[in-house]
Amino acid sequence: MPPLPSPAVGGWLMGSATLVFAIIVVGGVTRLTESGLSITEWKPITGVVPPLTQQEWEAEFAKYKETPEFKLLNHSITIEDFKFIFFWEWGHRVLGRLIGVAFVGPLAYFALRKKIDGRMTRRLFGLGLLIGAQGALGWYMVKSGLDNKHLEDGSVPRVSQYRLAAHLGTAFLLYLGMFGTGLSVIKDWKYARGGPWSGSTTGDINKILSNPAVKRIKVASWALMGLVFVTAMSGAFVAGLDAGLLYNEFPLMGGRLAPPSDELFDPAYAKSADKSDLWWRSIFENPTTVQFDHRVLAITTYLGTTALWLQTLKPAVRAALPPIATTAIRAAFTMANIQVLLGISTLLYLVPVPLAAAHQAGSVMLLSAMTHVLISFRRPGAAARLWRQFNATTGKKAQP
């Protein structure tokens, strides 16, 4: 019989996903408190230990004083102020290292003990490599904010919004990989031991999934998942450009549904002589356009989630769907409402740290809810089906 990952594997993956969720929130607070450029070096091993003596703190503060952020923005801060921003960035980095240890160690154990099959081992090994790449990407992002070009052109010292989006997007992928795989493992174990599939008592999975209504909902769910992800990524550009500090009203922008076209496509953002790059630079570099795009994507996401939920209220669709899918869609709709309220509140109150951090956390929760929707349509794995058949034949629940 093939190995079937136990609930211990599922619990480990869900715990790892929780740590990634935590680092996404801590990373958001680190950015919101403008703490991300406080550590000017990347020391993967020795960087775990913070300054311990006054002399060490003075040395670390001296390094920060050489940065564009200190010279242009924070030249009046004290060493006590520096310690505050230092510890946010330090905590973010240490949490990243903790995730690496908490993931790679158990992965090696489960793989060597044959608790997971080769296919899952390769998939999880890929996630392990992604954790390492994420650390390097994080430093690559920070370096963009330490560049002395900010001193030359007088621009606000901040990390590149492109690198910030890449860093956050990688974190999202890590989280979804861990959360989705962990949830699948737990559901497969329950199914192998005789539990119902997605709450359905009919037992005919193929018949349920071949129903045209179910197929439509499944396709719509995948499309909505993609839309949620794109909306979350557009939020990274809003954060990277401080675009949330513009047009602090909703639903209008300056008394209009959309800002003037000459503001959305301001020629000042073009860098080529013929202005041919104006359209895409406006989308990614113009704060006004970035905020407008995020609003449009967020509203579209909300309407899409609402439409998906309304479909489940139709008696024919509700009867065809697995019960867990109906519940998961309702949960996604609920989370979409919460996320919209958090987003609007963050905008109206000029991006306060608690609300903005909650809004970033809400994006992860909405992605989680949509992942649960998709997994509710997932067929049990081959090993789970074989073990269920074996248990049914022998009349007992053997341990896989």
Steps between C-alpha positions, in 0.01 A plus 500: 500500500627853421590731789222734606618816680371501857329787684843576647617599151187708449541667838865583429407659168216700655735613777756606239229689312408678824860613541502633144171679573667655805803617305278659235327703772828585675646600164204730446549666838874529431421691182225712659729608784774574245730254672613295200818697426629505858734201455755574230663156469385148428654245735298176473677336797646762734212739433282295734666665798405868544732760653537424870719777636486878473815492289342254256188716476708808428684311224174384343351848523812642332441270202140618474617863506673438167174406326294734280199445728682642800654790308180604323223403744613379843803718578344609830418159649668381818659164565187398692289579193745296294463202731124499435531479122799266528308240697211491251738422214706263715186314610388469139834349400520264797147376434610421145786288630263326743271409209796343319597285797139407584438391142823335386559295817164316504511467119828309524354278774177418314686437174765272655239306696292450182202677655444686173533374144754615244265739324410686818864499610603675179217752530586583860871509421413766243327701772813464713711644220247782466550586869872545437438703186256716694772600745731605216214683329426687823856629518491589129190706578662676797808589295283706266410727792864539605612620157671839509309606188240631746759755617580598143144560377341590835235228469332346804714208623281192454542152365410429138130426468587233244726317744247549780228341285730210411586448867136508611385287206756233587376501859144453374608204286685344793197540721259359243730205429521409868138573586353327195718190534439475875125529458504235226700262719255535787197447274660200330568334835140542608372366167732198517353410838142505372411867535271669245650690207436874537206425725319302228323180602430377144849358457502549122770764461526475122127553458509810719799654324360427152181694575493809272402730788791376710739540207392861452548580868841332498619697197364823649681422827833459322448829316407674824807357673716654229322832539549499878872434451539779242312740727728412790805555280370840392483583870877449516545780248264721703717434804828545317401840362307619809206537264258448787579852621334649191127550447394401851133472410271232364343422258600822323849631423507877515124515459509277190475129432848516347776763503561706183672309220796739500558404865456128440743518208729782603778535238747570781513125572614408148873443455527427130529791259189402305293442820420145383556368853248739655212249518683229694703738716175671599357164607800413718666830591233772514349498854167639379463232232618228735234592757230526233593158360493348848153644559372359171652158568367495858147593392511242221620236745222585742234487227642170377490350850145626546391350167657165593318498834169596337532199270505271802160636608336347194332172607630303200859617552484450875373144454781420254791645698684308771389642838855605592528698175185695585634576848841599363347739247292660775817541709681661204212744452507588870875557486461716189259726691744531790789573262308773318413668830864480611619645170258792504573573868876491434454754220265734686716511814827570312654153531535452879731208582242272672243533220754470220656191660155347545425574133815317392410210727151506348644443154664180626176390665306558178759299307462227764123501464523467122757221537252314719234546231727345238603212725135421565481404130822295511483125451670302778853391417571153358649378830192616693268319258700177526510511879126569516434201276733284709333605824156436353606154382661393826225654711741687724688829497861394452773755562643618164 
